[in-house]
XYZ file of C-alpha atoms in Angstrom:
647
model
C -26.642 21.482 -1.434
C -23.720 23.749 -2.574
C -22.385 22.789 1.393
C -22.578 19.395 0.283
C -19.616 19.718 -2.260
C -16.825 20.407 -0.122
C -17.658 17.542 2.185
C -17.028 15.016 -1.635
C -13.479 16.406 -0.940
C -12.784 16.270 2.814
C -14.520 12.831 3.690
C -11.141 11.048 1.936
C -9.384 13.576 3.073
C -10.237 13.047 6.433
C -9.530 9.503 6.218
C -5.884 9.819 4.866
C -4.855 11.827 7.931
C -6.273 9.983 10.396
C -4.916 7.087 8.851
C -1.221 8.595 7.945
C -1.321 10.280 11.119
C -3.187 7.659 13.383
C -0.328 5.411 14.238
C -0.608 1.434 15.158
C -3.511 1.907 16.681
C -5.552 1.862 13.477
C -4.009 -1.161 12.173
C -6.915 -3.350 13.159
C -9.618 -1.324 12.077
C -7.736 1.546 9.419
C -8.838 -0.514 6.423
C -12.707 -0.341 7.230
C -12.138 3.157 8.016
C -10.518 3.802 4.816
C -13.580 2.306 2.940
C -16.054 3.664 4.787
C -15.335 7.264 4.211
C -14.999 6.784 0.434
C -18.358 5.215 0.495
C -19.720 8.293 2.776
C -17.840 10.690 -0.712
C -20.033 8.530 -3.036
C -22.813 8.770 -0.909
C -23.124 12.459 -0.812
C -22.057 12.169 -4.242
C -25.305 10.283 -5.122
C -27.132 12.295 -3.239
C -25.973 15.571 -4.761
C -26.864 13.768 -8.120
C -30.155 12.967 -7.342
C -30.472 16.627 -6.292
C -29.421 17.694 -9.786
C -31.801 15.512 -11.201
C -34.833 17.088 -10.397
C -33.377 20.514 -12.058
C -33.631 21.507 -15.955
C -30.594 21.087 -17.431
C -29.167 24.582 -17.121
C -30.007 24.843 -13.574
C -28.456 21.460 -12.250
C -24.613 23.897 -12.003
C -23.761 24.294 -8.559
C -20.642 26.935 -6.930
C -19.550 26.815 -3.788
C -16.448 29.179 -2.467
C -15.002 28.032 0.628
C -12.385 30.992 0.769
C -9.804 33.280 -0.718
C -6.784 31.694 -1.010
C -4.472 34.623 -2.969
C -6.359 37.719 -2.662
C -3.606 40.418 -4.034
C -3.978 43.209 -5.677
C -4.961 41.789 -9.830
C -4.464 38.207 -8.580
C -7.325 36.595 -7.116
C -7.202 32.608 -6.594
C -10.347 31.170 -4.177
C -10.571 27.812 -2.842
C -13.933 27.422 -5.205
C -15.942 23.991 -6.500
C -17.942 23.683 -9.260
C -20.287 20.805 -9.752
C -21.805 20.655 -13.151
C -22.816 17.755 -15.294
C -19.613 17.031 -16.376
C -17.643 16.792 -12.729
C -20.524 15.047 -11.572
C -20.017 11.946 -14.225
C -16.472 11.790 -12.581
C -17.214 12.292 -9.195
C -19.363 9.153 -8.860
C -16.776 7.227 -11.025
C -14.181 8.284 -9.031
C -16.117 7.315 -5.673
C -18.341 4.696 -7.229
C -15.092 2.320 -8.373
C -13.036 3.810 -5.654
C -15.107 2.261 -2.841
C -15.328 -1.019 -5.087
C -11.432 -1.298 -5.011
C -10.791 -0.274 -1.177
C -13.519 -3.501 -0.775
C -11.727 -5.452 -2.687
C -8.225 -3.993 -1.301
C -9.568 -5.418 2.383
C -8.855 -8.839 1.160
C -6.317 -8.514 -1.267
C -3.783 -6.455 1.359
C -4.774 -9.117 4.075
C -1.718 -9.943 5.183
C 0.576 -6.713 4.179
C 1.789 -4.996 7.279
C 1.081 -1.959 6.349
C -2.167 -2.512 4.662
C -3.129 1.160 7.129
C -0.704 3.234 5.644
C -1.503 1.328 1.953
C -5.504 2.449 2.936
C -4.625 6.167 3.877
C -2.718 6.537 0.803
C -5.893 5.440 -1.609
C -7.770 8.106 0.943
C -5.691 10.649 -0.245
C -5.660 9.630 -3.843
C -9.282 9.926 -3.742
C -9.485 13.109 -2.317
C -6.913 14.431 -4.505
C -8.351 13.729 -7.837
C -12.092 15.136 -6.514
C -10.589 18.337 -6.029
C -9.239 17.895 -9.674
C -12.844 17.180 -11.202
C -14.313 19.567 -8.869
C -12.490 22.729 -9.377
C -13.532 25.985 -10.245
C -10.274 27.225 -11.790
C -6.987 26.163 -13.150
C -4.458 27.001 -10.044
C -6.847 25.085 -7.999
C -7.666 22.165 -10.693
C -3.480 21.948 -10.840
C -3.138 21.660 -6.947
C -5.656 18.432 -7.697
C -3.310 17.706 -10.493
C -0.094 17.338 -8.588
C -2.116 15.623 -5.480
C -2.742 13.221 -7.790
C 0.585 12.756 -8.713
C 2.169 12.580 -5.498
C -0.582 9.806 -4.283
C 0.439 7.884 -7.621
C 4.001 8.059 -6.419
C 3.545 6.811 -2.918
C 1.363 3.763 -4.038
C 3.291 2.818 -6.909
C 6.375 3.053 -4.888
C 4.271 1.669 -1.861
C 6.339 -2.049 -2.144
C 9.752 -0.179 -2.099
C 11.769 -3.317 -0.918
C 11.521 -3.875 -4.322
C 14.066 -2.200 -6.336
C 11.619 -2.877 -9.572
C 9.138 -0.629 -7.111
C 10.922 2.116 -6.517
C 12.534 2.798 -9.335
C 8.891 2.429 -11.129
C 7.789 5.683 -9.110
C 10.347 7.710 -9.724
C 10.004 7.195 -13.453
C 5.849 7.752 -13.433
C 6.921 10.729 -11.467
C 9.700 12.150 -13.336
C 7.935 11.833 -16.532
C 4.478 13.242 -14.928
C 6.895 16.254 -13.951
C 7.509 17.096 -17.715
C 3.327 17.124 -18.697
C 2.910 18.900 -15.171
C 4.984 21.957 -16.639
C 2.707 22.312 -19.602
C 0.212 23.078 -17.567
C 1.362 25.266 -15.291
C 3.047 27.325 -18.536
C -0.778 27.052 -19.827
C -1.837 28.964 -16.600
C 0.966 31.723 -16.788
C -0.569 32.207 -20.515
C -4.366 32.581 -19.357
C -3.513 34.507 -16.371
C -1.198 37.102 -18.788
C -3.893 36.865 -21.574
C -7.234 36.948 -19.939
C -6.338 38.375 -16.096
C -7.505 35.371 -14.372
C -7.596 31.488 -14.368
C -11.312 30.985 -13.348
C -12.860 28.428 -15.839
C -15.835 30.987 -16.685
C -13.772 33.949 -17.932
C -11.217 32.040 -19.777
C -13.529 29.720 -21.559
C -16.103 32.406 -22.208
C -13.162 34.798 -23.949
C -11.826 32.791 -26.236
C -13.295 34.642 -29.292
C -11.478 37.748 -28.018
C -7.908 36.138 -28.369
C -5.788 35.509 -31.151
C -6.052 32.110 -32.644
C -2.163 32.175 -31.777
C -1.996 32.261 -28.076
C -4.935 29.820 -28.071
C -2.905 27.284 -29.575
C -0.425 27.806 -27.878
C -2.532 27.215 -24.495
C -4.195 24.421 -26.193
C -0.686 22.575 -26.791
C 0.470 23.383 -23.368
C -2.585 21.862 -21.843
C -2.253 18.924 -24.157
C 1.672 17.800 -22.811
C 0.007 18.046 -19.303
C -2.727 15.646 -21.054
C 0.164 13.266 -21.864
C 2.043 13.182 -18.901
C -0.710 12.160 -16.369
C -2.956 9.920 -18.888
C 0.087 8.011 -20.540
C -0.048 9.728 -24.342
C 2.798 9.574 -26.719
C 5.618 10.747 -26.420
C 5.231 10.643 -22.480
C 3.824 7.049 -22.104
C 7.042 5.495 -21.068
C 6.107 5.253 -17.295
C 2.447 3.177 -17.089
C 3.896 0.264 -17.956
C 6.498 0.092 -14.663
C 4.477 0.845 -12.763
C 2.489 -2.230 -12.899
C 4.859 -2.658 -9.911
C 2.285 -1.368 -7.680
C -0.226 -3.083 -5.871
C -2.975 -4.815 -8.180
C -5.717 -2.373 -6.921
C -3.661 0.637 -7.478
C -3.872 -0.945 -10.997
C -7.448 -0.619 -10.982
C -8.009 2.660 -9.353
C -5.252 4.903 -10.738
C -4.184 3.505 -13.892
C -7.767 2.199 -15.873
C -10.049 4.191 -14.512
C -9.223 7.572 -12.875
C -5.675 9.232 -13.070
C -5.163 8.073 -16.618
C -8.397 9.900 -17.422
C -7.451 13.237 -15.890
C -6.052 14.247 -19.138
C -9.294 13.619 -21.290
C -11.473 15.549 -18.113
C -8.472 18.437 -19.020
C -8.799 18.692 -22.434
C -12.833 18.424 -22.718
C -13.294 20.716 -19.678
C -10.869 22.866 -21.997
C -13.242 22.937 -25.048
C -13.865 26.672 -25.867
C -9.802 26.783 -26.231
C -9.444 23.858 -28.439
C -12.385 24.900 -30.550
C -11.206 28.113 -31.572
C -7.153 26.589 -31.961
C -7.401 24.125 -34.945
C -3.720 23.518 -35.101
C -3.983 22.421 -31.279
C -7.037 20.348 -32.252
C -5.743 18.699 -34.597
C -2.387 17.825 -32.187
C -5.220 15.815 -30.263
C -6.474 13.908 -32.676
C -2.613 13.099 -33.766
C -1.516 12.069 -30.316
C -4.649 9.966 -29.705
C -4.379 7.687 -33.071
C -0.709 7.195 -32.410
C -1.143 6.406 -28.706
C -3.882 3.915 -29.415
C -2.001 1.999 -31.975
C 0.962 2.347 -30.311
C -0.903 0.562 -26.509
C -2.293 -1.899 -28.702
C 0.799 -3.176 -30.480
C 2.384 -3.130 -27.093
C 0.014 -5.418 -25.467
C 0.085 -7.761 -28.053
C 3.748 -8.832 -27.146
C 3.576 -8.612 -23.317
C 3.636 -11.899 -21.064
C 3.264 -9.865 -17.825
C -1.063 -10.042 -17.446
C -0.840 -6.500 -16.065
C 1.703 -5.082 -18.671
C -0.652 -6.369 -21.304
C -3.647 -4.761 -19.607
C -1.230 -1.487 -19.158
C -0.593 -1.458 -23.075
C -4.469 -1.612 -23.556
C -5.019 1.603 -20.976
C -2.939 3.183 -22.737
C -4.595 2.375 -26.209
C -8.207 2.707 -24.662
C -7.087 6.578 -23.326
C -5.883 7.022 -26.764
C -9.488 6.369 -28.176
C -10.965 9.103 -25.552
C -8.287 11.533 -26.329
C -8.791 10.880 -30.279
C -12.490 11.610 -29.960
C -11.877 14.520 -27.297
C -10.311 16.193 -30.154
C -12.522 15.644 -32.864
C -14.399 18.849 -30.901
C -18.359 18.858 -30.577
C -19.180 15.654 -32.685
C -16.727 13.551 -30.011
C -16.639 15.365 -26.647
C -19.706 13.078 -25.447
C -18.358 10.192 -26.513
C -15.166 10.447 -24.993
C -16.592 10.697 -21.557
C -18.666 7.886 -22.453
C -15.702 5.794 -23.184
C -14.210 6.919 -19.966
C -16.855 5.911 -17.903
C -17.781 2.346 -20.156
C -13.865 2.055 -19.134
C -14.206 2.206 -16.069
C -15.729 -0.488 -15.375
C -14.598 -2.975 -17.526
C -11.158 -1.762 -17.116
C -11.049 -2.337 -13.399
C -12.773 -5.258 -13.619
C -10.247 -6.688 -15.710
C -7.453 -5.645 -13.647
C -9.054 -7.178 -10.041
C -9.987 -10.004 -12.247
C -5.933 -10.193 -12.888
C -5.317 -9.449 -8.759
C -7.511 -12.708 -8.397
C -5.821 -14.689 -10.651
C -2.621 -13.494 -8.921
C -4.007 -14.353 -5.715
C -4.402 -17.483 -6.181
C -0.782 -18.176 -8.195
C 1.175 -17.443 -5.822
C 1.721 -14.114 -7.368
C 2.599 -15.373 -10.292
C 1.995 -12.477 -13.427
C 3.514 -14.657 -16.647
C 0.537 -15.735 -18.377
C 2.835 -18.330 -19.886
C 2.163 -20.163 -16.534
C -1.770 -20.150 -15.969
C -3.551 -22.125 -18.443
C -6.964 -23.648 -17.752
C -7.547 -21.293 -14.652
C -11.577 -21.362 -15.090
C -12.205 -24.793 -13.767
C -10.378 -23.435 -10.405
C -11.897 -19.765 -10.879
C -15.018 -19.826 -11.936
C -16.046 -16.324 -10.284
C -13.264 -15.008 -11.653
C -13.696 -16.294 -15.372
C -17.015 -15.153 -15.761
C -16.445 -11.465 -14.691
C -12.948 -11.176 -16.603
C -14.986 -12.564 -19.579
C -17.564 -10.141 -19.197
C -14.557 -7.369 -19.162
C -13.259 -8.814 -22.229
C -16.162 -9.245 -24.251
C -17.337 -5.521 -23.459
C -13.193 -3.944 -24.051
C -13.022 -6.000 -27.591
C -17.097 -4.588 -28.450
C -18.641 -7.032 -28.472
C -22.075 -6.396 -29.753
C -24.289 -5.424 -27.271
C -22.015 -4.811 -24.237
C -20.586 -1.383 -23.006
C -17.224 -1.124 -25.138
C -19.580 -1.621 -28.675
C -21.796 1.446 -27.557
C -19.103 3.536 -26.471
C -15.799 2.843 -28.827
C -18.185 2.644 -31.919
C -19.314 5.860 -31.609
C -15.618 7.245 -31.051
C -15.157 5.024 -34.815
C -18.152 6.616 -36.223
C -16.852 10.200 -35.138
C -13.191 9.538 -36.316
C -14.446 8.677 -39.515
C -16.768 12.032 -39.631
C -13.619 14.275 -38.629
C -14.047 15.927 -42.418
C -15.286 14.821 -45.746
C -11.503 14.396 -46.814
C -8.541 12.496 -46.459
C -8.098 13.205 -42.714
C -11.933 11.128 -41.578
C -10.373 8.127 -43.545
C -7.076 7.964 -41.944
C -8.293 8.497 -38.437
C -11.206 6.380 -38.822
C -9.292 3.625 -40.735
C -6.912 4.016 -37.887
C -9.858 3.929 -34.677
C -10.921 0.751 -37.150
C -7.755 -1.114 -37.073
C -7.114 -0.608 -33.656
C -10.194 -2.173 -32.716
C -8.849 -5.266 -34.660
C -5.651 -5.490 -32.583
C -7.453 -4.772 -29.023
C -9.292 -8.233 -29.988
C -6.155 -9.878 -30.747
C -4.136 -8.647 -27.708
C -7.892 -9.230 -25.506
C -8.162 -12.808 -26.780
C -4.630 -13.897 -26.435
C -4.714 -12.652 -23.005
C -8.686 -15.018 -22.472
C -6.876 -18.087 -23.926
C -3.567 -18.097 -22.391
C -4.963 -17.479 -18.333
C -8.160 -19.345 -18.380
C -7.946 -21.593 -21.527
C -5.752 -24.807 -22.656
C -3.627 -26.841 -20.226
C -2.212 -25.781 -17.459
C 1.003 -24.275 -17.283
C 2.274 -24.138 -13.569
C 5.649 -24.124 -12.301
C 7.032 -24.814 -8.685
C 6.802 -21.703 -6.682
C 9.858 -19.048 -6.330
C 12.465 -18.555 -3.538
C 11.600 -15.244 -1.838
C 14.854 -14.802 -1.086
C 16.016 -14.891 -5.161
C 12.345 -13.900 -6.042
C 11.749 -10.051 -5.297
C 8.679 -10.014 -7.108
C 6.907 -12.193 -4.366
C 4.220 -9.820 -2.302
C 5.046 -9.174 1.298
C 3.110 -11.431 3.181
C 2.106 -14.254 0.971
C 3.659 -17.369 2.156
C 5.312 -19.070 -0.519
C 7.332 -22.219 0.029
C 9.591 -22.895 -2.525
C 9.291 -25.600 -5.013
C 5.680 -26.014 -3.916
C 3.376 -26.074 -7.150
C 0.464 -23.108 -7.125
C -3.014 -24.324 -6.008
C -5.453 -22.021 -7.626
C -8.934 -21.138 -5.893
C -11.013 -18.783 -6.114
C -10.747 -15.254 -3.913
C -12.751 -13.940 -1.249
C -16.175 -12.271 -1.539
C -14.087 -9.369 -0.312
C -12.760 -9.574 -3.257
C -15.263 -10.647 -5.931
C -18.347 -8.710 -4.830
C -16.922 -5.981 -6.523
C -15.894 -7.954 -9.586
C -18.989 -9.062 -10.028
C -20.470 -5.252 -9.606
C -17.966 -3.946 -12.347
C -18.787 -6.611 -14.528
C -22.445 -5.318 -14.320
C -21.310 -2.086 -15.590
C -19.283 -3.547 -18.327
C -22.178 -5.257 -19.655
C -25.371 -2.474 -19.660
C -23.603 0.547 -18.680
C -23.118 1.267 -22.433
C -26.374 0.438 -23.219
C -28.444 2.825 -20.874
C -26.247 5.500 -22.082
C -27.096 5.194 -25.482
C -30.543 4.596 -24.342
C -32.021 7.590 -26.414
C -28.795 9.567 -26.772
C -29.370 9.981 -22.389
C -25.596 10.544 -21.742
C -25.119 13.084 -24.297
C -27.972 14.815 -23.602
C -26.782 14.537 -19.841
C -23.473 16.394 -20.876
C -24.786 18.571 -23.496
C -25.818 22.051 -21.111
C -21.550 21.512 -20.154
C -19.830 20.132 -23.628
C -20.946 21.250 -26.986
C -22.742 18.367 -29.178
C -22.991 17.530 -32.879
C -24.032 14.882 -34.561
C -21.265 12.700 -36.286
C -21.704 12.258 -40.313
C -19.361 10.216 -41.490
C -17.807 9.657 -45.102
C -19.258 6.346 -45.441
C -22.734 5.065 -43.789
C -22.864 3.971 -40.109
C -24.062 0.261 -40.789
C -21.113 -0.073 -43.071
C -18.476 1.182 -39.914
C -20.368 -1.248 -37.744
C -20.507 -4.260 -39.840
C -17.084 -3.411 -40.723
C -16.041 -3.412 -36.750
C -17.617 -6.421 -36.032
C -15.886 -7.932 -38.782
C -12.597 -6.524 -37.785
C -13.053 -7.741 -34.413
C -13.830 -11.523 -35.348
C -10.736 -11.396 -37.401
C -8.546 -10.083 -34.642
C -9.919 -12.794 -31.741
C -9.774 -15.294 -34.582
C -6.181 -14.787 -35.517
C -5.328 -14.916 -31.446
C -7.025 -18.466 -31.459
C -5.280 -19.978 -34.592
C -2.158 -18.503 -32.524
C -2.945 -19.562 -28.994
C -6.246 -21.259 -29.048
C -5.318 -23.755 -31.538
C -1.791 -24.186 -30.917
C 0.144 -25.211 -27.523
C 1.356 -22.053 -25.096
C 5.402 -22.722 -24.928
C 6.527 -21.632 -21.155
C 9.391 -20.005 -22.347
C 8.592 -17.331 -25.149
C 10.293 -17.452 -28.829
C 12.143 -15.302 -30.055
C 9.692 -13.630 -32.661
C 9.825 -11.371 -35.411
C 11.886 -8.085 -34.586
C 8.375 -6.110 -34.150
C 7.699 -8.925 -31.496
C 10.704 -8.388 -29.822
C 10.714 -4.525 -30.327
C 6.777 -4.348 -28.577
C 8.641 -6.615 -25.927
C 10.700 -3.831 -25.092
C 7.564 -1.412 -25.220
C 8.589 -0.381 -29.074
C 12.107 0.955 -27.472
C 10.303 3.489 -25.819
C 13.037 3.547 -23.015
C 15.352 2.952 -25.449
C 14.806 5.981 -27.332
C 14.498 7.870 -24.087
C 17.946 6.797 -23.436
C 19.555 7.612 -26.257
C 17.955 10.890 -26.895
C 17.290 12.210 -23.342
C 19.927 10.860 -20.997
C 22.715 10.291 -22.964
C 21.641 13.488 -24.957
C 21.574 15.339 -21.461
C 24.918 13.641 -20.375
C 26.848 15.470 -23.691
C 24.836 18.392 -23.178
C 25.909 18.774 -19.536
C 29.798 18.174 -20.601
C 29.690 20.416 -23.619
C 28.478 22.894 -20.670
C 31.054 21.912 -18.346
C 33.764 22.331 -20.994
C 32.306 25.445 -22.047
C 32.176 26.602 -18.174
C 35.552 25.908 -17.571
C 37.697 26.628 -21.213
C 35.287 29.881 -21.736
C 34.143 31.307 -18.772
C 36.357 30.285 -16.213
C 38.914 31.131 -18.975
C 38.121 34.691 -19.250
C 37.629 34.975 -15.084
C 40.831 33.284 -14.705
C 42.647 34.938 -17.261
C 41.573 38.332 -16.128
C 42.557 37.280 -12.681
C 46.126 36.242 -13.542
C 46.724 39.455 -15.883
C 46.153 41.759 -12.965
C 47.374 39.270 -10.730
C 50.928 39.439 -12.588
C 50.476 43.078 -13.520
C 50.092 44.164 -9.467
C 53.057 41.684 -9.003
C 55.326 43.497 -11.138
C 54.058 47.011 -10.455
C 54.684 46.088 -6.631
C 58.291 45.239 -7.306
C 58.652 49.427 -7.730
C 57.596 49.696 -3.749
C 60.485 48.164 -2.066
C 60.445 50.526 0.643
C 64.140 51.957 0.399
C 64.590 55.938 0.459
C 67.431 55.501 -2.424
C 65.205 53.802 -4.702
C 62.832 56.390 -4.715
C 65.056 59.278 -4.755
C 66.191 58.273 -8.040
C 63.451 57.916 -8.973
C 62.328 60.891 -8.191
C 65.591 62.354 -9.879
C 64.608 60.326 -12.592
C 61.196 61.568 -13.219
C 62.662 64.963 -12.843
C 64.707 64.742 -15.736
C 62.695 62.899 -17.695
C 59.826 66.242 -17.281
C 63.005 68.717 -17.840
C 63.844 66.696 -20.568
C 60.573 67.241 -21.724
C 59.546 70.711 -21.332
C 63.431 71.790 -23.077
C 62.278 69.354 -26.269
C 58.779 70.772 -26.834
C 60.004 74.650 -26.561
C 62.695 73.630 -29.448
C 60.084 72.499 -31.582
């Protein structure tokens, strides 16, 4: 079985370079390769899992070392997979959903001529972010890590006619580049401080290092946590790039890149344990990012901006409880997975709607879409009810339980902050979740005359849009709704069989420690008081929307309206502190470079400079100039000698 690993990895990777490398030849047939071999990953991945199955619990680890990569003398680095409970949860997400959204990319990418190229570029996403989960080590886990990135880059970019596009990837990537150096400055520190960068070792020597280094690891490994899964303060770049394809949406951005940071940081346990101070950074980060994704999506007209700002708040839930240590380690995951699906549900539910308006992403413009959508509706219902927890569905088994844990972070002030925080974001998530419900399926519709594609650069290539023409929604292709409708299963009982007698904590504990949460007030008061909080937030958003006419054009608002518009001047601040702050820090430098340094070079230069030029004035190269001086000198010693015999 251990042979079986390696193939998880190179099945994807296969596909990508036949598909990169193929030429038009594939362009007929490409996309059903594509899909094929990331159903033959989850394949052996379910096989591998049923494998594991029939071990105890401490048995079900596998290794598998394919070959030295850096054998030196004191550095080793081996190409080396480990499969343990843990990777296993991620690598049937990752190839479970994956093969969902290349389906559902086969009819959404119809008509894009380079749907191949699109194809090998999910192929090589895929690949990338198995050998993340799968890793034995930290060099190899970051190779994963910056695979990742680069596959983000090329399919948020992949549209790169559009200006909007490409200057969407650079961003994700720039920013991604500031988290990636955290972690490779966390590997320098494990490979000075424990001699090697092998999970085992490191996580097993923790007690032996100072409580200082280990936070100091622990913090490092925590930026890289914000870059790739969107955390304050490096968030600024999930929003753009919404400019992507609708399935790159789905796949990288709800419910696998994004999560790379919680896998990081959970995989990471031992460290964080023993570093309190880094710990407690966690915990920080996560309530302000989910508050902060929340208040976002609240204000966004853009369908996939508003389902961006809820990622980003739903990672900040799994990165809350990730830090909380033992008593919310299983629950992250389980948040991660429940997200999963209803996540990427909800974002192909918003590629169908798209699909059939013309491409259209202003929710100000649907209205009354499930009379024309009925498909649709009912699985991006299903999403919602199980994102806002409803009772019953995935999202109320899963984000409870990350509630119930905040809330049990101590018996002081700290448990009813973060909880009371966890509590009130749940509130908004139904607010921003129901406005979204009302104002795309709900109420009248909305439509307006389709754009020029020549003034319109938001238009897909290949959808024909005739201008003027008003949108005629339908519902998508089974291509495209088979897998909506299988993500919308998970959204409603995945939560459910998890809980099922504690099974998916009980799954993870051999890998991540477990405690049980006790919180500073009683768990049926946090769930009544949940389900209350959520029936006030959906409420509020139908007084708002539900009860009141959608204007086309939005209002002006109140000036946190308009600021979560702008993404709470996110950009903004990033302007003013980092690139204008960069621009006077580069011309102090400059004037510093050229008044002091090339001052002093200069000046040295020109004082021997002018000092040679005088000095050379005495070789003129006439024989009576230097007989007297010669004379001269002569005296001058005569002169000399006579005076110091006087005295």
């Amino acid at each position: 079985m251990e042979n079986l690993i390696a193939l998880l990895v190179a099945a994807p990777l296969l596909g990508a370079a036949v598909l990169l490398c193929g030429g038009r030849r594939l362009d007929r047939t490409g996309h059903w390769l594509g899909t094929l071999l990331a159903a033959a990953s989850f394949v052996i991945g379910a096989v591998l899992f049923a494998d594991m199955l029939g071990k105890d619990a401490e048995e079900r680890a596998l290794h598998s070392t394919l070959f030295s990569w850096i054998p030196v003398e004191g550095f080793q680095a081996d190409i080396a997979f480990r499969l343990d409970q843990l990777s296993m949860t991620f690598v049937l997400l990752i190839t479970g959903v994956g093969t969902l959204i290349h389906l559902y990319s086969v009819g959404y990418m119809e008509h894009d001529e380079r749907r191949r190229r699109f194809f090998g570029y999910l192929n090589l996403f895929l690949a990338a972010m198995l050998l993340l989960v799968l890793a034995d080590n930290y060099l190899l886990l970051y190779v994963g890590w910056e695979g990742v990135g680069l596959a983000s880059y090329l399919l948020i970019g992949f549209w790169q006619h559009k200006p909007s596009a490409a200057t969407a990837a650079k961003k994700a990537f720039l920013v991604n580049r500031v988290g990636d150096m955290g972690l490779s400055i966390a590997i320098m520190l494990m490979f000075t401080t424990f001699g090697t960068f092998a999970f085992g070792p490191v996580l097993e020597s923790t007690g032996e290092t100072s409580e200082g280094m280990l936070t100091a690891i622990g913090l490092m490994l925590l930026l890289a946590a914000c870059g790739k899964s969107a955390q304050v303060p490096l968030q600024s770049w999930l929003g753009d790039a919404m400019e992507g394809p609708t399935p790159v949406s789905a796949l990288i951005h709800a419910a696998t890149m994004v999560t790379a940071g919680v896998y990081l940081i959970v995989r990471s346990g031992a460290i964080f344990n023993a570093a309190p101070d880094a710990q407690l950074a966690v915990v920080v980060v996560g309530a302000v990012t989910l508050l902060f994704g929340a208040i976002v999506g609240c204000a966004k007209d853009d369908i996939k901006k508003a389902l961006a700002g809820s990622t980003m708040s739903q990672i900040g839930y799994m990165i809350l409880a990730a830090g909380l240590g033992p008593i919310g380690y299983a629950f992250a995951i389980m948040h991660l997975v429940t997200h999963g699906f209803f996540k990427a549900g909800l974002f192909l539910g918003a590629g169908s709607v798209m699909h059939g308006m013309n491409d259209e992403v202003d929710m100000r413009k649907y209205g009354g879409l499930r009379k024309y959508m009925p498909v649709t509706f009912v699985t991006f219902g299903l999403g919602y009810l199980a994102i806002i927890g409803f009772p019953g569905l995935s999202g109320f088994w899963s984000k409870d339980k990350i509630i119930e844990a905040a809330f049990a972070y101590d018996d002081g002030i700290r448990g009813w902050i973060f909880g009371g925080v966890a509590l009130l974001g749940a509130g908004i998530t139904a607010f921003y979740m129901t406005r979204v419900m009302i104002m795309t399926f709900f109420g009248e519709k909305r439509w307006q005359p389709a754009p020029d594609p020549d003034t319109a650069p938001s238009v897909e290539p290949g959808v024909e849009v005739h201008p003027g023409e008003m949108p005629h929604p339908h519902e998508s292709p089974k291509s495209m709704t088979i897998p909506m409708i299988v993500l919308a299963f998970g959204s409603v009982f995945a939560g459910g069989l998890f809980s099922l007698n504690e099974s998916f904590v009980h799954w993870l504990e051999p890998v991540t420690q477990f405690e049980h949460p006790h919180p500073v007030i009683g768990v049926p008061a946090i769930t009544t008081s949940t389900v209350v909080v959520l029936l006030l937030g959906a409420g509020l958003a139908y007084l708002m929307y539900g009860r009141r006419p959608v204007p086309v054009t939005a209002p002006r608002g109140s000036l946190l309206t308009r600021a979560a518009r702008r993404d709470l001047l996110q950009d903004d601040f990033n302007h003013v502190v980092l690139v204008r702050g960069g621009e006077h820090l580069t011309r102090s430098l400059v004037y510093v470079d050229h008044t002091l340094v090339d001052g002093v070079v200069n000046g040295t230069a020109a004082t021997f400079g002018g000092l040679s030029g005088r000095l050379r004035k005495l070789q003129n190269g006439y024989a009576r100039s230097y007989a007297v001086s010669m004379f001269g000198g002569t005296a001058i010693l005569i002169a000399a000698t006579l005076l110091m015999r006087a005295v």
